[in-house]
Short mmCIF file of C-alpha atoms in Angstrom, two decimals:
data_model
loop_
_atom_site.label_atom_id
_atom_site.label_comp_id
_atom_site.label_asym_id
_atom_site.label_seq_id
_atom_site.Cartn_x
_atom_site.Cartn_y
_atom_site.Cartn_z
CA MET H 240 25.64 19.62 -18.67
CA ALA H 241 27.79 19.14 -21.77
CA LEU H 242 29.84 16.01 -22.39
CA LEU H 243 33.56 16.58 -22.31
CA ASN H 244 35.59 15.05 -25.13
CA PRO H 245 32.55 13.54 -26.94
CA SER H 246 34.56 12.52 -30.02
CA PHE H 247 37.36 10.82 -27.99
CA GLU H 248 39.99 13.07 -29.63
CA ASP H 249 41.81 13.97 -26.42
CA ALA H 250 43.97 11.13 -25.10
CA GLY H 251 43.84 10.01 -21.50
CA LEU H 252 46.73 9.07 -19.20
CA LEU H 253 46.95 5.43 -20.33
CA PRO H 254 47.19 4.04 -23.88
CA GLY H 255 43.76 3.54 -25.45
CA GLU H 256 42.06 5.76 -22.88
CA ALA H 257 40.12 8.96 -23.72
CA GLU H 258 40.30 11.98 -21.46
CA HIS H 259 37.20 12.49 -19.23
CA TRP H 260 35.98 8.95 -19.94
CA THR H 261 36.19 5.79 -17.86
CA LEU H 262 36.80 2.38 -19.41
CA THR H 263 35.07 -0.48 -17.62
CA ALA H 264 35.63 -4.12 -18.53
CA SER H 265 34.01 -7.20 -17.09
CA THR H 266 34.49 -10.89 -17.67
CA SER H 267 32.55 -13.97 -16.67
CA ILE H 268 32.99 -17.69 -16.83
CA GLU H 269 30.32 -20.26 -17.51
CA VAL H 270 30.40 -23.80 -16.24
CA LEU H 271 28.15 -26.60 -17.40
CA ALA H 272 26.89 -29.09 -14.85
CA GLY H 273 26.67 -32.64 -16.12
CA PHE H 274 23.92 -35.04 -15.00
CA GLY H 275 23.50 -38.78 -15.32
CA THR H 276 25.10 -40.94 -17.94
CA ALA H 277 25.23 -38.15 -20.56
CA PRO H 278 26.85 -35.17 -18.80
CA GLU H 279 27.26 -33.33 -22.10
CA ASP H 280 23.47 -32.83 -22.21
CA ALA H 281 23.75 -30.63 -19.10
CA TRP H 282 20.19 -31.05 -17.91
CA GLU H 283 18.50 -33.16 -15.29
CA ASP H 284 15.61 -35.15 -16.70
CA PHE H 285 14.75 -37.02 -13.46
CA GLU H 286 13.92 -40.11 -15.51
CA ARG H 287 16.89 -42.14 -14.39
CA TRP H 288 15.46 -42.33 -10.88
CA TYR H 289 11.87 -43.26 -11.72
CA ALA H 290 10.09 -44.84 -14.64
CA LEU H 291 7.91 -42.39 -16.53
CA LEU H 292 4.26 -43.43 -16.50
CA ALA H 293 2.17 -41.87 -19.22
CA SER H 294 -1.17 -42.89 -17.63
CA LEU H 295 -2.54 -44.00 -14.26
CA ASP H 296 -3.80 -47.36 -15.61
CA ASP H 297 -0.67 -49.20 -14.49
CA VAL H 298 -0.40 -47.45 -11.11
CA THR H 299 -1.09 -49.47 -7.97
CA VAL H 300 -3.54 -47.54 -5.80
CA VAL H 301 -3.30 -47.99 -2.03
CA LEU H 302 -5.95 -46.72 0.37
CA ALA H 303 -4.48 -44.77 3.29
CA PHE H 304 -5.93 -45.53 6.72
CA PHE H 305 -6.12 -43.11 9.62
CA ASP H 306 -6.20 -44.11 13.32
CA SER H 307 -7.50 -47.51 14.39
CA ALA H 308 -10.78 -47.28 12.48
CA ILE H 309 -10.65 -48.64 8.97
CA LYS H 310 -11.67 -45.48 7.16
CA GLY H 311 -10.04 -44.07 4.09
CA TYR H 312 -10.31 -40.46 5.20
CA GLU H 313 -9.07 -38.27 8.04
CA GLU H 314 -11.96 -36.92 10.10
CA PHE H 315 -9.75 -34.74 12.34
CA GLU H 316 -11.49 -35.89 15.50
CA SER H 317 -9.17 -38.35 17.11
CA GLY H 318 -5.61 -37.54 18.00
CA TRP H 319 -6.11 -33.80 17.64
CA ALA H 320 -7.23 -33.02 21.24
CA ASN H 321 -10.55 -31.72 19.98
CA VAL H 322 -12.70 -34.81 20.16
CA VAL H 323 -15.46 -33.06 22.12
CA TYR H 324 -17.11 -30.33 20.12
CA LEU H 325 -19.45 -27.81 21.72
CA TYR H 326 -22.54 -27.56 19.56
CA GLU H 327 -24.26 -25.26 22.06
CA PHE H 328 -23.27 -23.59 25.31
CA PRO H 329 -24.28 -25.60 28.36
CA PRO H 330 -26.58 -23.63 30.70
CA ALA H 331 -24.27 -24.14 33.69
CA GLN H 332 -21.49 -22.18 31.97
CA LEU H 333 -23.61 -19.24 30.87
CA VAL H 334 -23.43 -16.01 32.85
CA THR H 335 -25.80 -13.24 31.85
CA ALA H 336 -24.18 -9.85 31.57
CA THR H 337 -26.02 -7.08 33.35
CA PHE H 338 -26.24 -3.46 32.30
CA ASP H 339 -27.35 -1.19 35.15
CA SER H 340 -29.21 -4.20 36.61
CA ASN H 341 -30.89 -4.88 33.23
CA ASP H 342 -30.31 -7.94 31.06
CA VAL H 343 -29.97 -5.88 27.89
CA GLU H 344 -28.01 -2.76 26.99
CA ASP H 345 -30.58 -0.14 26.06
CA CYS H 346 -27.96 2.61 25.53
CA GLU H 347 -30.08 4.95 27.60
CA THR H 348 -27.98 5.42 30.71
CA GLY H 349 -24.32 6.12 31.23
CA TRP H 350 -23.80 7.52 27.74
CA SER H 351 -24.42 11.24 28.47
CA ASN H 352 -27.26 11.23 25.98
CA VAL H 353 -30.31 10.62 28.14
CA PRO H 354 -33.00 11.27 27.15
CA TYR H 355 -33.00 10.65 23.40
CA ALA H 356 -34.61 13.21 21.16
CA ARG H 357 -37.18 11.17 19.26
CA ASP H 358 -38.51 14.07 17.14
CA TRP H 359 -37.53 17.68 16.32
CA PHE H 360 -40.07 19.10 18.75
CA GLY H 361 -37.95 17.78 21.62
CA VAL H 362 -34.82 19.59 20.43
CA VAL H 363 -34.10 23.03 21.86
CA SER H 364 -33.07 25.40 19.10
CA VAL H 365 -30.79 28.35 19.71
CA THR H 366 -29.81 30.94 17.12
CA GLY H 367 -26.07 31.01 16.46
CA VAL H 368 -24.43 34.40 16.91
CA PHE H 369 -21.36 35.43 14.88
CA ASP H 370 -19.76 38.77 15.74
CA GLY H 371 -23.06 39.87 17.27
CA GLU H 372 -24.96 38.92 14.10
CA PRO H 373 -27.35 35.96 13.66
CA CYS H 374 -25.47 34.77 10.55
CA GLU H 375 -21.87 34.15 9.50
CA ASP H 376 -21.01 36.58 6.71
CA PHE H 377 -17.34 35.47 6.48
CA GLU H 378 -16.12 39.06 6.37
CA ASP H 379 -14.68 39.61 9.83
CA GLN H 380 -11.51 38.02 11.14
CA TRP H 381 -10.88 35.95 7.99
CA ARG H 382 -7.56 37.51 6.85
CA SER H 383 -8.96 40.36 4.75
CA ASN H 384 -11.15 38.19 2.58
CA HIS H 385 -13.72 40.97 2.36
CA LEU H 386 -11.57 42.48 -0.39
CA TYR H 387 -12.87 40.19 -3.11
CA ALA H 388 -12.40 41.19 -6.72
CA TRP H 389 -15.70 40.52 -8.43
CA THR H 390 -14.48 41.45 -11.94
CA TRP H 391 -11.10 41.24 -13.74
CA ALA H 392 -11.17 44.99 -14.23
CA ALA H 393 -10.94 45.42 -10.45
CA VAL H 394 -7.69 43.38 -10.27
CA THR H 395 -4.49 45.39 -10.17
CA ALA H 396 -2.16 44.10 -12.87
CA SER H 397 1.61 44.15 -12.57
CA VAL H 398 4.35 42.88 -14.87
CA ALA H 399 6.47 40.00 -13.59
CA LEU H 400 10.16 40.95 -13.55
CA PHE H 401 13.11 38.58 -13.73
CA ASP H 402 16.84 38.91 -13.04
CA ALA H 403 16.34 41.19 -10.03
CA GLY H 404 13.81 43.35 -11.87
CA ALA H 405 15.94 43.93 -14.96
CA GLN H 406 13.90 41.93 -17.51
CA ALA H 407 10.20 41.40 -18.15
CA VAL H 408 10.92 38.06 -19.86
CA GLU H 409 12.69 35.03 -18.40
CA ASP H 410 15.38 33.99 -20.90
CA PHE H 411 16.99 31.35 -18.65
CA GLU H 412 20.45 32.67 -19.48
CA ASN H 413 21.67 34.54 -16.42
CA ALA H 414 22.32 33.47 -12.84
CA TRP H 415 22.76 29.82 -13.77
CA THR H 416 25.93 28.15 -12.51
CA HIS H 417 27.74 26.21 -15.20
CA THR H 418 28.65 22.62 -14.36
CA THR H 419 31.53 20.73 -15.86
CA THR H 420 32.53 17.10 -15.53
CA LEU H 421 35.90 16.05 -14.29
#
């Protein structure tokens, strides 16, 4: 699509405007926020609230205590409603699952696969039949795929035609709608 009035020679409706072009203007305002005793600096240094300590040598260390025991760590046992841990299942709460009156699942019954074939001698073999033949030759009922071309000489060549069969070369010049900008 071509640009209309690319050199701005054609005047628009208003003074200073070019035909087929849109003039967009934007403005913004900036405001500085002042902090502390020197608002002209316009940054917050957080040092007026606390004294800056360059090392931990002058810091008073306090040990935090948890619950009524005098320990300096939280063991997450008291006050969390999980004081009693189960380290093993008590025998009174164990119920053995049964599988067809057995204690273990042997995957032998109820799976439509009994008995298992443990070697190839136990497998019944049947010859597959395709179209009355003992092998699939992929020639029948496969959408005419038996017409393979085994050499390029066997392929029928035809010239591609463009513009409703009028040209043998696509020149990209006809049947294209021209677009203009408003």
